[in-house]
Amino acid sequence: MKSPLNIWLIAITFPVYMLLSTVAHADQTPNSDQVVRELFLTHHEFQDWHFTPRANDKIQIHNQANISHSIYITYPDGTVLNLGVQLPGETTTWTIPAAGDYLLQCWIHPIIRAKMTVSP
């Protein structure tokens, strides 16, 4: 049974979630020249990554938590890309389009956020 707080949170965030999901769509088309990088998402954070992200890298985001997350990415120009809901154990992908500063956040858990500076 959902608590009143959960119902309220869903009622408030769902319309905004739907709006964000129409702003942009992830590029899921693999490219043979792409470098695949991995990010790991836990209950409360992105784990530190040990690579230099570059334009055109394919980023795989692995949800290692036993809860769902919904990652969205704010591009340097302010465009928002919604990667959708990611269930526990799922992996979603995103291709970095260009150099610049990106902000990765979880819509469900706003405390989860990471800045990614991408090199050309």
Protein backbone atom coordinates (compact mmCIF):
# COMPACT_ATOMS: atom_id res chain seq x y z
CA MET A 1 0.00 0.00 0.00
CA LYS A 2 1.34 3.42 -0.94
CA SER A 3 1.71 5.99 1.80
CA PRO A 4 0.05 9.42 1.39
CA LEU A 5 3.52 10.93 0.87
CA ASN A 6 4.27 8.52 -2.00
CA ILE A 7 0.93 9.25 -3.65
CA TRP A 8 1.50 12.99 -3.30
CA LEU A 9 5.02 12.67 -4.73
CA ILE A 10 3.75 10.71 -7.74
CA ALA A 11 0.90 13.16 -8.32
CA ILE A 12 3.26 16.12 -8.29
CA THR A 13 6.19 14.66 -10.23
CA PHE A 14 4.42 12.60 -12.90
CA PRO A 15 3.26 15.57 -15.05
CA VAL A 16 6.76 17.07 -14.92
CA TYR A 17 8.29 13.68 -15.69
CA MET A 18 6.08 13.35 -18.76
CA LEU A 19 7.08 16.84 -19.90
CA LEU A 20 10.77 16.06 -19.51
CA SER A 21 10.41 12.78 -21.37
CA THR A 22 9.30 14.69 -24.46
CA VAL A 23 12.16 17.22 -24.42
CA ALA A 24 14.81 14.97 -25.97
CA HIS A 25 15.49 11.32 -26.62
CA ALA A 26 18.65 9.32 -25.97
CA ASP A 27 20.71 8.18 -28.93
CA GLN A 28 20.72 4.41 -28.58
CA THR A 29 22.34 3.68 -31.95
CA PRO A 30 25.74 2.03 -31.45
CA ASN A 31 28.70 3.28 -33.45
CA SER A 32 31.69 1.02 -34.07
CA ASP A 33 34.09 3.89 -33.25
CA GLN A 34 32.52 4.60 -29.87
CA VAL A 35 34.25 3.98 -26.58
CA VAL A 36 31.93 2.39 -24.02
CA ARG A 37 32.22 3.79 -20.49
CA GLU A 38 30.40 2.54 -17.40
CA LEU A 39 28.76 4.43 -14.54
CA PHE A 40 27.36 2.68 -11.50
CA LEU A 41 24.37 4.01 -9.61
CA THR A 42 23.69 3.03 -6.00
CA HIS A 43 20.91 3.97 -3.60
CA HIS A 44 22.21 7.49 -2.98
CA GLU A 45 24.85 8.38 -5.56
CA PHE A 46 26.77 7.76 -8.72
CA GLN A 47 29.96 5.92 -7.83
CA ASP A 48 33.15 7.79 -8.74
CA TRP A 49 34.25 7.05 -12.26
CA HIS A 50 37.87 6.65 -13.26
CA PHE A 51 37.85 7.75 -16.89
CA THR A 52 37.86 11.02 -18.80
CA PRO A 53 34.53 11.28 -20.61
CA ARG A 54 34.89 12.39 -24.22
CA ALA A 55 32.44 13.48 -26.89
CA ASN A 56 30.88 10.49 -28.67
CA ASP A 57 31.58 8.08 -25.77
CA LYS A 58 28.71 5.71 -25.06
CA ILE A 59 27.88 5.77 -21.35
CA GLN A 60 26.24 2.74 -19.79
CA ILE A 61 24.52 3.54 -16.49
CA HIS A 62 24.04 0.45 -14.32
CA ASN A 63 21.42 0.62 -11.56
CA GLN A 64 22.99 -1.46 -8.79
CA ALA A 65 20.38 -0.41 -6.22
CA ASN A 66 17.30 -2.41 -5.28
CA ILE A 67 15.17 0.67 -6.02
CA SER A 68 14.23 2.41 -9.26
CA HIS A 69 15.91 5.56 -10.51
CA SER A 70 15.03 8.00 -13.28
CA ILE A 71 18.09 9.73 -14.67
CA TYR A 72 17.87 12.92 -16.62
CA ILE A 73 20.76 14.90 -18.06
CA THR A 74 21.01 18.66 -18.40
CA TYR A 75 23.16 19.59 -21.39
CA PRO A 76 25.48 22.63 -21.48
CA ASP A 77 22.86 24.57 -23.50
CA GLY A 78 20.11 23.78 -20.97
CA THR A 79 18.44 21.01 -23.00
CA VAL A 80 17.15 18.18 -20.81
CA LEU A 81 17.41 14.54 -21.82
CA ASN A 82 15.24 12.07 -19.90
CA LEU A 83 16.59 8.51 -19.87
CA GLY A 84 13.36 7.20 -18.31
CA VAL A 85 12.78 4.97 -15.31
CA GLN A 86 15.52 2.46 -14.65
CA LEU A 87 14.45 -0.53 -12.59
CA PRO A 88 16.84 -2.33 -10.21
CA GLY A 89 19.51 -4.23 -12.11
CA GLU A 90 18.83 -2.47 -15.42
CA THR A 91 21.35 -0.69 -17.61
CA THR A 92 20.55 2.32 -19.76
CA THR A 93 22.79 4.04 -22.28
CA TRP A 94 23.51 7.57 -23.38
CA THR A 95 25.89 8.86 -26.04
CA ILE A 96 27.68 12.09 -25.15
CA PRO A 97 27.01 14.46 -28.05
CA ALA A 98 29.73 17.09 -27.49
CA ALA A 99 32.28 18.54 -25.08
CA GLY A 100 31.03 20.60 -22.15
CA ASP A 101 29.63 20.37 -18.64
CA TYR A 102 26.68 18.01 -18.09
CA LEU A 103 24.59 17.45 -14.97
CA LEU A 104 23.24 13.95 -14.33
CA GLN A 105 20.40 13.75 -11.80
CA CYS A 106 17.77 11.33 -10.56
CA TRP A 107 14.24 12.67 -10.84
CA ILE A 108 12.98 10.35 -8.10
CA HIS A 109 15.89 11.02 -5.71
CA PRO A 110 17.11 14.63 -6.20
CA ILE A 111 20.05 14.08 -3.86
CA ILE A 112 21.60 11.88 -6.57
CA ARG A 113 23.48 14.18 -8.91
CA ALA A 114 26.86 14.29 -10.61
CA LYS A 115 28.60 16.85 -12.77
CA MET A 116 30.38 15.44 -15.80
CA THR A 117 32.92 17.53 -17.67
CA VAL A 118 33.36 16.13 -21.16
CA SER A 119 36.52 16.67 -23.24
CA PRO A 120 36.42 16.98 -27.04
